[in-house]
PDB file of C-alpha atoms in Angstrom:
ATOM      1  CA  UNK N   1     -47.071  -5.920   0.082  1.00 28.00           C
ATOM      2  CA  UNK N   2     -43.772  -7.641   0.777  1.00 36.00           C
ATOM      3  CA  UNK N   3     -43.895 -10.825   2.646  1.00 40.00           C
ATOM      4  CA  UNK N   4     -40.678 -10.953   4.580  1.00 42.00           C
ATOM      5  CA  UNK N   5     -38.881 -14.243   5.230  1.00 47.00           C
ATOM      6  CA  UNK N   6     -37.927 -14.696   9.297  1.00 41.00           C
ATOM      7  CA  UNK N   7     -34.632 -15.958   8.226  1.00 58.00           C
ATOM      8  CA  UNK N   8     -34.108 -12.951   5.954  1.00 58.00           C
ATOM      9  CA  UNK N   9     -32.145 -10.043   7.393  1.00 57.00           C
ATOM     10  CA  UNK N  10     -34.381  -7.128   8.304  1.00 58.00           C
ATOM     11  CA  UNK N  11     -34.588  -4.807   5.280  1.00 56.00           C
ATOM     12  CA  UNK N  12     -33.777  -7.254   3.000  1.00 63.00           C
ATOM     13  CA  UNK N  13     -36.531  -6.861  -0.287  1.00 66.00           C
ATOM     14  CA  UNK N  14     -37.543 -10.093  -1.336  1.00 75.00           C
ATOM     15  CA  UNK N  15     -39.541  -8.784  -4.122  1.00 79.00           C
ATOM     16  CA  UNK N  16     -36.971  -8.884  -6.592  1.00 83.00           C
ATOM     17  CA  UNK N  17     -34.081 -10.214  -7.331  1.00 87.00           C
ATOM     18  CA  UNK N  18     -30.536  -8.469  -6.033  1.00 83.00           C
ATOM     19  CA  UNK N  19     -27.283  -8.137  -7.681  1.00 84.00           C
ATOM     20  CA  UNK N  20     -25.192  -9.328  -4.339  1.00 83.00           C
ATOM     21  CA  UNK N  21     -27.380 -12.355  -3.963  1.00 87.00           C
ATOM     22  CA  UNK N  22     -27.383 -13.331  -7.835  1.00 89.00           C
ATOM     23  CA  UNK N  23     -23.633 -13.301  -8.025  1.00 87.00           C
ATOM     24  CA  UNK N  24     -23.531 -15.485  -4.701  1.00 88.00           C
ATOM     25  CA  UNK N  25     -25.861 -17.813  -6.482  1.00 91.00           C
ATOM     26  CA  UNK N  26     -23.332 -17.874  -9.678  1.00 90.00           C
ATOM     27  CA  UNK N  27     -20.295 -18.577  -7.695  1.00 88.00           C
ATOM     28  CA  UNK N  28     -21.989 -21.618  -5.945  1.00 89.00           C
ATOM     29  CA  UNK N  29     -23.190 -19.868  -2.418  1.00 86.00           C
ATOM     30  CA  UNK N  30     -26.081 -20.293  -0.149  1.00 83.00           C
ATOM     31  CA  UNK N  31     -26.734 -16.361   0.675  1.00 81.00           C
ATOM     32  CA  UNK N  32     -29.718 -16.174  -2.045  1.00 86.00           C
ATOM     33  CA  UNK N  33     -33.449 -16.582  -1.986  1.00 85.00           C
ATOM     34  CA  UNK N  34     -35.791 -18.410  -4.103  1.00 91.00           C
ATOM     35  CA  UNK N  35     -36.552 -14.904  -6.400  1.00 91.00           C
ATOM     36  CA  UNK N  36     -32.318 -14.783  -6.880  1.00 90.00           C
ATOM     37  CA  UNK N  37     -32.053 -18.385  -8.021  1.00 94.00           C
ATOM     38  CA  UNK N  38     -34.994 -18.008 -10.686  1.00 94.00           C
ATOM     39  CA  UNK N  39     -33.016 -15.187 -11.843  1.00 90.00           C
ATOM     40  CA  UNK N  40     -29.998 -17.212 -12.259  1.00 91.00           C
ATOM     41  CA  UNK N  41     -31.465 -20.015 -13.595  1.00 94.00           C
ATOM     42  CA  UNK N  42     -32.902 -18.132 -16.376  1.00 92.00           C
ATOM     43  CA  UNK N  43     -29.507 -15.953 -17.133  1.00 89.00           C
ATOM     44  CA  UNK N  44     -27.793 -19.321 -17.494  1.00 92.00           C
ATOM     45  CA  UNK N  45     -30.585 -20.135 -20.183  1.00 91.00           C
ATOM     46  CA  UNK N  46     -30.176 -16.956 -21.805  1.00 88.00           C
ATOM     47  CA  UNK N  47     -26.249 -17.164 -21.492  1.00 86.00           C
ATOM     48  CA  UNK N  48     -24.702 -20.374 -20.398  1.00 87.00           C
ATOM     49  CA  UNK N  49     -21.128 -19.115 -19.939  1.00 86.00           C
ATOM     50  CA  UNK N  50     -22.336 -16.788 -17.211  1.00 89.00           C
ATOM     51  CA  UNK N  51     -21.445 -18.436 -14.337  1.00 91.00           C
ATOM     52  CA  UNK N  52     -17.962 -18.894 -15.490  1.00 90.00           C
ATOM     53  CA  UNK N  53     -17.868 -15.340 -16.408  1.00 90.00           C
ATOM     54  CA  UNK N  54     -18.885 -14.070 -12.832  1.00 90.00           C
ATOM     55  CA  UNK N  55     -15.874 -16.997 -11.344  1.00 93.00           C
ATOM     56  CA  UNK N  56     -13.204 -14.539 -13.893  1.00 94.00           C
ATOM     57  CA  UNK N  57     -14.400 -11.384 -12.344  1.00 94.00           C
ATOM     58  CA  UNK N  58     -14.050 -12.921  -8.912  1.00 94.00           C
ATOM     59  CA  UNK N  59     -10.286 -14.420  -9.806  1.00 94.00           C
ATOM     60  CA  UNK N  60      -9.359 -10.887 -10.849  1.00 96.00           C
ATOM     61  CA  UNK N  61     -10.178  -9.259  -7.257  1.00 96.00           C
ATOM     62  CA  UNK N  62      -8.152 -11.654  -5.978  1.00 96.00           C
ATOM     63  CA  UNK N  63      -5.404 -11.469  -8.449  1.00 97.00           C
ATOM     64  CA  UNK N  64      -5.266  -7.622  -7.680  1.00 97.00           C
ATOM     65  CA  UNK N  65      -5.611  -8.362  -3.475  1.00 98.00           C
ATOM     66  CA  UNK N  66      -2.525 -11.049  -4.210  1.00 97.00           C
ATOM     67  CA  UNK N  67      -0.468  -8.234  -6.020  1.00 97.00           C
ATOM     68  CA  UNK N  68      -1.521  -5.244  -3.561  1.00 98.00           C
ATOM     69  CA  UNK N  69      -0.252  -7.280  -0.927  1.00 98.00           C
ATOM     70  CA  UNK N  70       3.087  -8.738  -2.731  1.00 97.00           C
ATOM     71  CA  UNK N  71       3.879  -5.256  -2.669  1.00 97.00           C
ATOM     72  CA  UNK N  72       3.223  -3.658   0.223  1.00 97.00           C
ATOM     73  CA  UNK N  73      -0.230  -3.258   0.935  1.00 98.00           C
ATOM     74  CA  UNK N  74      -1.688  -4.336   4.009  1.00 98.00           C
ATOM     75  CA  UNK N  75      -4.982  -2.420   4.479  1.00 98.00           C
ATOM     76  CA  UNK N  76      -8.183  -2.337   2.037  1.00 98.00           C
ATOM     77  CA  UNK N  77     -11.524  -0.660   1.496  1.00 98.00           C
ATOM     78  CA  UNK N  78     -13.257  -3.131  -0.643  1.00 98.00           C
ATOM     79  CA  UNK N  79     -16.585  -0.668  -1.843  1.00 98.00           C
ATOM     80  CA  UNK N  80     -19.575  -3.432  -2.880  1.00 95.00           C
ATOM     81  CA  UNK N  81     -17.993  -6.488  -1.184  1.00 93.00           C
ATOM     82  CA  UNK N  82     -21.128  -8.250  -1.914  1.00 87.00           C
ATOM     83  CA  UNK N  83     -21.527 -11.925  -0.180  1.00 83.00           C
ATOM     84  CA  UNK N  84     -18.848 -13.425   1.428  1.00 81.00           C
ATOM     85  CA  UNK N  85     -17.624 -16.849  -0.719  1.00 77.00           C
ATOM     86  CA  UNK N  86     -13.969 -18.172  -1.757  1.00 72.00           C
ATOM     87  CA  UNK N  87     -11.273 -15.881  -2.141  1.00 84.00           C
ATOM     88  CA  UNK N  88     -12.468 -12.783   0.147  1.00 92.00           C
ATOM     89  CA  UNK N  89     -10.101  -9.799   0.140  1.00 96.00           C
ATOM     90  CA  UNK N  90      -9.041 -10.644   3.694  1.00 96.00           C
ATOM     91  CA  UNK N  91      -8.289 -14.441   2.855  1.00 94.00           C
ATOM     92  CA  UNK N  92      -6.586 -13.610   0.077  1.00 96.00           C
ATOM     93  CA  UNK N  93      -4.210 -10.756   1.530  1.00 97.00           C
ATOM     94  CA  UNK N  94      -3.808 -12.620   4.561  1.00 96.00           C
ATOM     95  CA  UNK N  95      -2.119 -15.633   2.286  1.00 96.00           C
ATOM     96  CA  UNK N  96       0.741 -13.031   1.899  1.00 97.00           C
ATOM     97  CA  UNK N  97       0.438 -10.644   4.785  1.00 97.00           C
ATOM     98  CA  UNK N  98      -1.498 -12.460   8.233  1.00 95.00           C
ATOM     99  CA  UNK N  99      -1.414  -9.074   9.684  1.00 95.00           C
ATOM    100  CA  UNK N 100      -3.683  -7.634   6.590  1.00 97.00           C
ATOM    101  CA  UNK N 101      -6.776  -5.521   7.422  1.00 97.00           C
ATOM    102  CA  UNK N 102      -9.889  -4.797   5.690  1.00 97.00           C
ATOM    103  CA  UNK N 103     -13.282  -3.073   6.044  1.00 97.00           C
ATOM    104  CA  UNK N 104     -15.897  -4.050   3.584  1.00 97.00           C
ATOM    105  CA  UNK N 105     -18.981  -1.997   2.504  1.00 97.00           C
ATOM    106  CA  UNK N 106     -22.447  -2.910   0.984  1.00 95.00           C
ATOM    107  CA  UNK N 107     -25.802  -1.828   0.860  1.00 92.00           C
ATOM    108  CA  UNK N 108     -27.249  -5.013   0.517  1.00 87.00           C
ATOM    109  CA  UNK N 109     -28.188  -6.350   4.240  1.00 88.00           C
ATOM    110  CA  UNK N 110     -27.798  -9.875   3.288  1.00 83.00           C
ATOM    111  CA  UNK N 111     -24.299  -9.364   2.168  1.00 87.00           C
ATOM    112  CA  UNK N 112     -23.303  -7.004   5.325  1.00 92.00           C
ATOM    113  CA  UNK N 113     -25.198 -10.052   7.684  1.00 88.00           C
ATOM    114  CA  UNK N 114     -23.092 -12.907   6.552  1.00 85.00           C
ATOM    115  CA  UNK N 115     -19.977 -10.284   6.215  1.00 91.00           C
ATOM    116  CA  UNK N 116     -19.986  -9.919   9.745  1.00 90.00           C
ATOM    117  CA  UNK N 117     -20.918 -14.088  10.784  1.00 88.00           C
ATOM    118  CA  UNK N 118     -17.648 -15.024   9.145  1.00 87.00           C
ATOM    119  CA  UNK N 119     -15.495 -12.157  10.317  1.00 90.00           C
ATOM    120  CA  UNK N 120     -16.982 -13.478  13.532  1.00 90.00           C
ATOM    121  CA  UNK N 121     -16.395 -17.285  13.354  1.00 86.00           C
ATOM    122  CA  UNK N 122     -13.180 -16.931  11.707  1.00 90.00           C
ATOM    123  CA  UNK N 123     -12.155 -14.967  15.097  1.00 87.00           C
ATOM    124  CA  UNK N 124     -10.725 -11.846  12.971  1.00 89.00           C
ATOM    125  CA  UNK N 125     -13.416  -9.356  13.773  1.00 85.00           C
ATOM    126  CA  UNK N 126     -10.635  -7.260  15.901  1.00 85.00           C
ATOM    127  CA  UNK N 127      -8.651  -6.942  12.535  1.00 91.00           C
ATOM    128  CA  UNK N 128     -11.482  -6.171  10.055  1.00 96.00           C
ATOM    129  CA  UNK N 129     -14.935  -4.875   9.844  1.00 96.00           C
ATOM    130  CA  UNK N 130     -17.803  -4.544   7.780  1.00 96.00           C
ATOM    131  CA  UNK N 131     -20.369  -1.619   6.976  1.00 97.00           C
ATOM    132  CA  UNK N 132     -24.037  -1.008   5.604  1.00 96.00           C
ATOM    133  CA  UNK N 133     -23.804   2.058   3.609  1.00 97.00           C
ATOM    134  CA  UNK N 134     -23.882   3.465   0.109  1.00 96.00           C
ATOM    135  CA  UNK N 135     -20.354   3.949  -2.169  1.00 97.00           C
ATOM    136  CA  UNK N 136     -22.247   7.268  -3.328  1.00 97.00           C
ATOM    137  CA  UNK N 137     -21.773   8.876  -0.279  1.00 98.00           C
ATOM    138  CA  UNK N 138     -17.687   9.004  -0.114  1.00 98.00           C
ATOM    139  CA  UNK N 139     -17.657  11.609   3.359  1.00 97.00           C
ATOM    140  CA  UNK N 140     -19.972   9.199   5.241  1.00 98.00           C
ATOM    141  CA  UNK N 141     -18.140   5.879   4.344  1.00 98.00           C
ATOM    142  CA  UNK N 142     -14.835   7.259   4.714  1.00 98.00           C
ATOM    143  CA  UNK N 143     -15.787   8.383   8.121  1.00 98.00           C
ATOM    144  CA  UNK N 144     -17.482   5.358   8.979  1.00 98.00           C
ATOM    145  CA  UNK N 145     -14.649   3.287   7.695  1.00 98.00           C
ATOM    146  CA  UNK N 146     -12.026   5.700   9.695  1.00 98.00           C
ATOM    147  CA  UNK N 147     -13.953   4.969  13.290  1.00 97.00           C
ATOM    148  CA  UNK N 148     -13.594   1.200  12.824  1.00 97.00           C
ATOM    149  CA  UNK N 149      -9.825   1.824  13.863  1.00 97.00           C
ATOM    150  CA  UNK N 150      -9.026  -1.118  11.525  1.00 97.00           C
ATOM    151  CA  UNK N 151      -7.957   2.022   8.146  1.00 98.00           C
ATOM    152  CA  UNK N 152      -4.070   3.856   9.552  1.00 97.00           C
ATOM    153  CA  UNK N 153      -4.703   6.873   7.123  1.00 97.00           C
ATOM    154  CA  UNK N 154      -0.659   7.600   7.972  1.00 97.00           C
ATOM    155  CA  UNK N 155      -0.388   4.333   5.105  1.00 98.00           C
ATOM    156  CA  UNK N 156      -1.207   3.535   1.798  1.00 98.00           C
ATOM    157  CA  UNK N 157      -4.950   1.913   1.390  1.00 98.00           C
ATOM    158  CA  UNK N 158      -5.761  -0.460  -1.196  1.00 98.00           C
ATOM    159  CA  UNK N 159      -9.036   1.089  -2.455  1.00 98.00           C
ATOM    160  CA  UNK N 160     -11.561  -1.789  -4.179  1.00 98.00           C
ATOM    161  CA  UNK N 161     -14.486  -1.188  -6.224  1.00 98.00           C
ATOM    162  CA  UNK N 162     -14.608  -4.561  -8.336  1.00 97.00           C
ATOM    163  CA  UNK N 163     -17.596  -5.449 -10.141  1.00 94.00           C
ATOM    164  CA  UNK N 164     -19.793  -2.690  -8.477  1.00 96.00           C
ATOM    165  CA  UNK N 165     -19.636   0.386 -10.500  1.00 97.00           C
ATOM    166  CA  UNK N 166     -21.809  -0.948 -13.401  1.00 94.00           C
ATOM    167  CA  UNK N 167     -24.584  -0.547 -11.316  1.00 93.00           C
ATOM    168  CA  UNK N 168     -24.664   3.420 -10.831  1.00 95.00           C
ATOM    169  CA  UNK N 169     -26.590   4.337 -13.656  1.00 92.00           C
ATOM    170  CA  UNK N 170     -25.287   7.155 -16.518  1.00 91.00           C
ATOM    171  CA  UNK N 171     -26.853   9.944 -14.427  1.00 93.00           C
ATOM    172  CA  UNK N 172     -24.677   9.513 -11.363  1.00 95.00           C
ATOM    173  CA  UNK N 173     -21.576  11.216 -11.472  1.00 96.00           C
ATOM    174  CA  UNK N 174     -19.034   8.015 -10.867  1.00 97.00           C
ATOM    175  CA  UNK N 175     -15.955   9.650 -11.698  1.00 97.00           C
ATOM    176  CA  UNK N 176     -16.591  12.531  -9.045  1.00 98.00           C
ATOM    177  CA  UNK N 177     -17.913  10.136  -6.489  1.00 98.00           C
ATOM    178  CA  UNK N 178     -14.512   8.011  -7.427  1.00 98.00           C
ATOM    179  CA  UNK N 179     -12.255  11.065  -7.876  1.00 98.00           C
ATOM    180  CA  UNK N 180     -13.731  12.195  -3.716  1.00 98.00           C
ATOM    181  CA  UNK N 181     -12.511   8.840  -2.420  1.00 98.00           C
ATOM    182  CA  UNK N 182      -9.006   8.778  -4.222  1.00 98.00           C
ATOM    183  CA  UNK N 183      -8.588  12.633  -2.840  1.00 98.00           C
ATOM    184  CA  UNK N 184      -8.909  11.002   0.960  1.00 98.00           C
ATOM    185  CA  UNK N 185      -6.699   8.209   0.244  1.00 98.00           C
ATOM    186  CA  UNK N 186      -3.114   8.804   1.040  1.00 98.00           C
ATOM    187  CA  UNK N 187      -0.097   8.892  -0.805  1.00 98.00           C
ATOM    188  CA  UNK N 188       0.966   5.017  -2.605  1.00 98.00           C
ATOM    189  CA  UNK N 189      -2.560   4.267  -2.554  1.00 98.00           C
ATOM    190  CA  UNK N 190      -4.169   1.711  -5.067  1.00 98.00           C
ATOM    191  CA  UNK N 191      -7.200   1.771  -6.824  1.00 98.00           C
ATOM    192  CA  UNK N 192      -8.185  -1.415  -8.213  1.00 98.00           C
ATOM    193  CA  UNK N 193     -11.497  -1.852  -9.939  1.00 98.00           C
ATOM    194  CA  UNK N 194     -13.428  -3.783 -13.000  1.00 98.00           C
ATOM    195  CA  UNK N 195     -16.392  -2.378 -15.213  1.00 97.00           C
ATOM    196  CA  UNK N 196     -19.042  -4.097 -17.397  1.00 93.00           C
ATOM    197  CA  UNK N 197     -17.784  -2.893 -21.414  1.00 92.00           C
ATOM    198  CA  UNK N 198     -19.669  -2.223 -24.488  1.00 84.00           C
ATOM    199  CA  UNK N 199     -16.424  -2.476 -26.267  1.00 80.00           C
ATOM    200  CA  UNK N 200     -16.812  -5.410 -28.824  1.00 68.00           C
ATOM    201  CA  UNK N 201     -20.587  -6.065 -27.798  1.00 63.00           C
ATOM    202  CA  UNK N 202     -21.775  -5.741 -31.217  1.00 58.00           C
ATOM    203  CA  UNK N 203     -18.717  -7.983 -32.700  1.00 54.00           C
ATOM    204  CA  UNK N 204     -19.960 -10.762 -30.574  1.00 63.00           C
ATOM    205  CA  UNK N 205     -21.860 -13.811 -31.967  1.00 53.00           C
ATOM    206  CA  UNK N 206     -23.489 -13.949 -28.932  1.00 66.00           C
ATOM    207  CA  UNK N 207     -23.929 -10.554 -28.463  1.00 68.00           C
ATOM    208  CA  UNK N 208     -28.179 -10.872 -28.534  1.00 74.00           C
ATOM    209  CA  UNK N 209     -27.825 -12.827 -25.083  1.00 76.00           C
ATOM    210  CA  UNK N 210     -25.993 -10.370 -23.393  1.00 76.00           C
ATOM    211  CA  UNK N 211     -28.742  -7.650 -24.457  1.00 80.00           C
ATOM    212  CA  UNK N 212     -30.797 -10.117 -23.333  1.00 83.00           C
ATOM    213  CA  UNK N 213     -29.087 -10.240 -19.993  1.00 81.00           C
ATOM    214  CA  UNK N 214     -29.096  -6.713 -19.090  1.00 80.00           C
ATOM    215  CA  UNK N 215     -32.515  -6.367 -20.319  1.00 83.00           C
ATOM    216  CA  UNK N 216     -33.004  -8.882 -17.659  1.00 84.00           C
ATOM    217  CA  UNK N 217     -31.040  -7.032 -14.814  1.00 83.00           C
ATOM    218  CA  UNK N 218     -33.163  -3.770 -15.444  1.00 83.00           C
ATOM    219  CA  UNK N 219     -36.170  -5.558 -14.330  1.00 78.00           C
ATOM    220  CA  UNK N 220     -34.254  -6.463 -10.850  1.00 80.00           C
ATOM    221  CA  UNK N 221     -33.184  -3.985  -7.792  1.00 78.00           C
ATOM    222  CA  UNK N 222     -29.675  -3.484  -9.550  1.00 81.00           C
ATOM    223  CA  UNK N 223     -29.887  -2.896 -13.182  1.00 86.00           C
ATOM    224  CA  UNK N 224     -26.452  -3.194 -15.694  1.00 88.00           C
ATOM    225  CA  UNK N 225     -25.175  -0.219 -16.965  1.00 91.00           C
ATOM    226  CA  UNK N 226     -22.429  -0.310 -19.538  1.00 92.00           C
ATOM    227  CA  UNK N 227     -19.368   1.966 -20.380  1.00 94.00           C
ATOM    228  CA  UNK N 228     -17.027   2.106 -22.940  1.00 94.00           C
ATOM    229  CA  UNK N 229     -13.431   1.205 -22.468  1.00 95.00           C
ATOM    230  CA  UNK N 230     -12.673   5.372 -22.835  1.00 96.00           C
ATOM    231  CA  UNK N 231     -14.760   6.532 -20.068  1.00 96.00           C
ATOM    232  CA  UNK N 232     -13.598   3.667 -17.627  1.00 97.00           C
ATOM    233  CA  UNK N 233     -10.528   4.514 -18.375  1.00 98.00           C
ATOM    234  CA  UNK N 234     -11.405   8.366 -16.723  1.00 97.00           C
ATOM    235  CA  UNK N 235     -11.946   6.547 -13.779  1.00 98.00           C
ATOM    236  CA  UNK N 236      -8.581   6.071 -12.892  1.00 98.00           C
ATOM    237  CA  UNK N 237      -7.850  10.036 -13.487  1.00 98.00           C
ATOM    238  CA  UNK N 238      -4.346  11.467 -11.621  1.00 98.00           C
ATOM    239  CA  UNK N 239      -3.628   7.980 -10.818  1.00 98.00           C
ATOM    240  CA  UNK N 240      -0.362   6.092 -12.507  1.00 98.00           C
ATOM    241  CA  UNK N 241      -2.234   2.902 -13.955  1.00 98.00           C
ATOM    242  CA  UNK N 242       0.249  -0.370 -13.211  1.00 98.00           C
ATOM    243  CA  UNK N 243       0.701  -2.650 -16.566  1.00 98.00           C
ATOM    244  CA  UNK N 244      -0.886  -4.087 -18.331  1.00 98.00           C
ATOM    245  CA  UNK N 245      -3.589  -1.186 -17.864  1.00 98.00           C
ATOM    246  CA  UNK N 246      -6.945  -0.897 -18.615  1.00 98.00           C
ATOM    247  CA  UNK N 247      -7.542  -4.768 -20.103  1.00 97.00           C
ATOM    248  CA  UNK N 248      -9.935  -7.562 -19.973  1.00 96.00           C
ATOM    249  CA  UNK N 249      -9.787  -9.285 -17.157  1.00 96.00           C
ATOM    250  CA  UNK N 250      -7.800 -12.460 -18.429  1.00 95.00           C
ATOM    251  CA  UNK N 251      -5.462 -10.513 -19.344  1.00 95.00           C
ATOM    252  CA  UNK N 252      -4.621  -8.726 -16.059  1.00 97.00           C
ATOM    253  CA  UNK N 253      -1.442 -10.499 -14.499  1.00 95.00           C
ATOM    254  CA  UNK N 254      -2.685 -14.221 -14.687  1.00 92.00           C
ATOM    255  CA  UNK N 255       0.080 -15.412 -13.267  1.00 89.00           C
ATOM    256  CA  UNK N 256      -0.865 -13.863  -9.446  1.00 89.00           C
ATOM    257  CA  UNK N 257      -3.526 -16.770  -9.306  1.00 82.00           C
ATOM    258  CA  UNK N 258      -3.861 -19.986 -11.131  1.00 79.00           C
ATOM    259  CA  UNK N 259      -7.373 -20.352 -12.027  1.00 84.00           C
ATOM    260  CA  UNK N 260      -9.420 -22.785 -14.632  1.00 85.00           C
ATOM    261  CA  UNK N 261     -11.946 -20.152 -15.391  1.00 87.00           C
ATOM    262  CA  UNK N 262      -9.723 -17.643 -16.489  1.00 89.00           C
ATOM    263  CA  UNK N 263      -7.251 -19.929 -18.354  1.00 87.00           C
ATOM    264  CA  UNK N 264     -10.409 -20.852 -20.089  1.00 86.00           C
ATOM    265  CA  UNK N 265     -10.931 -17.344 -21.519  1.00 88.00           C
ATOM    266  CA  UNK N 266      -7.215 -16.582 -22.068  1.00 86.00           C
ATOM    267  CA  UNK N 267      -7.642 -17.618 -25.845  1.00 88.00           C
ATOM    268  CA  UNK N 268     -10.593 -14.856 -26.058  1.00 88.00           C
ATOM    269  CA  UNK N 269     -10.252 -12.471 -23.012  1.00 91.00           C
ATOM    270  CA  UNK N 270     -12.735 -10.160 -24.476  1.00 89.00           C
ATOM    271  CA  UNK N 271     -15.678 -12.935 -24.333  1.00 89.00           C
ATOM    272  CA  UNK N 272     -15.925 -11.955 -20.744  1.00 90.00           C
ATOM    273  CA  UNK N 273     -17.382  -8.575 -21.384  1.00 91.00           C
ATOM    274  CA  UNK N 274     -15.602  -7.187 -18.098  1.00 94.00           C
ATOM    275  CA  UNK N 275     -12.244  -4.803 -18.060  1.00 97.00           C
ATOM    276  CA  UNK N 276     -10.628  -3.701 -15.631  1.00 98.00           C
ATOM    277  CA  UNK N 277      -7.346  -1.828 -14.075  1.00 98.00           C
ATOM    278  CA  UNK N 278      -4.978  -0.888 -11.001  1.00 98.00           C
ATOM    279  CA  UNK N 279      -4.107   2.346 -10.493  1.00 98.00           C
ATOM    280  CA  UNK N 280      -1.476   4.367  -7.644  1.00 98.00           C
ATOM    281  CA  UNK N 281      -1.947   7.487  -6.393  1.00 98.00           C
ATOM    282  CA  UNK N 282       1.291   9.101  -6.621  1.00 98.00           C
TER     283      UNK N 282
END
């Protein structure tokens, strides 16, 4: 029987540990429960640099918001926002653009609750908006996303799935689910995303940890689930990928943001275990 907490939002499983909330706990937020910060506590035992890793992932979304916006993009669909912290895709494109939009979508009720609280005390709630719902369902979050009025279909969207995708499993057919939201987009349209790699796993010194750490994550609500460099690269079919390409994250335009973590891993970009690309819809 789950015991709920009254501060918890409703629907929220406390039983186990959630991707969203984990992450939050990595980066140094407050949107996680006791059952999260175990978790994390005993990933950074297993893998010490993992809380650095999860601060590169989070500099490359908003590297990739920074460049969207630099040229030309001023509306987003960020797919598995997870919980608010530093550098959200609205902060970030609003550094370049003040009139930038964005709706954000997760099915994680804690991440959707404290979505909405900042949208709210920031006062931007007219310009952006945030949804419960499930990436795997493209028809029903595009149309969801649509009657927010904050999406002008008659522009190009800056499509995000960052750090998300790793956790549909090898059964679920990603690259249609992908391929259905990139046929809604309209022309000039980005698709910027990152994926979890096997590529180099094995080469790794450290590469019993990380087994360690996914074997961890399937015992959670959100198991890992790997891909090779090849089939992430599918991902981004009928799109014209911008340079570098598909790369690890370090190595994806450092210059957009200035950031210790990932100047850390330049030497070794591939010690993050995360690639990732930018693609345009011609």
């Amino acid at each position: 029987m789950t015991t709920q907490d009254p501060e918890a939002p409703e629907g929220v499983d406390l039983e186990r540990p959630n991707a969203a909330r984990i992450y939050d706990w990595f980066l140094g937020g407050d949107a996680n429960w006791a059952i999260d910060r175990q978790f994390g506590e005993q990933a950074v035992k297993t893998f010490p640099m993992i809380k650095t890793v999860a601060r590169v992932g989070r500099d490359f979304l908003g590297r990739g918001v920074r460049y969207l916006a630099r040229n030309g993009i001023d509306q987003f669909l960020d797919l598995g926002s997870g919980v608010p912290t530093v550098g959200n895709v609205h902060e970030v494109a609003a550094e370049v653009n003040p009139n930038a939009r964005c709706v954000y979508v997760d099915n994680e009720p804690v991440a959707v609750a404290h979505s909405q609280v900042l949208l709210e005390k920031e006062g931007v709630a007219d310009r952006h908006a945030v949804l419960q719902g499930d990436l795997r369902d493209p028809a029903d979050i595009w149309k969801r996303a649509l009657e927010t009025g904050v999406l002008d279909t008659n522009r190009p969207i800056g499509l995000i799935m960052v750090g998300v995708l790793y956790f549909l499993g090898p059964d679920e057919p990603v690259a249609q689910t992908i391929q259905k939201y990139l046929s809604l987009l309209p022309a000039g349209s980005y698709f910027l995303s990152s994926h979890l790699t096997t590529e180099g796993l094995d080469a790794m010194a450290d590469a019993e940890s990380r087994e360690s750490i996914v074997a961890q994550y399937q015992r959670s609500s959100t198991p890992l689930h790997l891909r090779s460099k090849a089939e992430f690269t599918t991902f981004f079919e009928g799109l014209e990928l911008v340079e570098p390409g598909i790369v690890y994250l370090p190595e994806w335009h450092p210059e957009e943001i200035e950031s210790r973590a990932t100047k850390k891993m330049a030497n070794d970009p591939s010690f993050v275990g995360h690639i990732c690309g930018l693609g345009r819809k011609p």
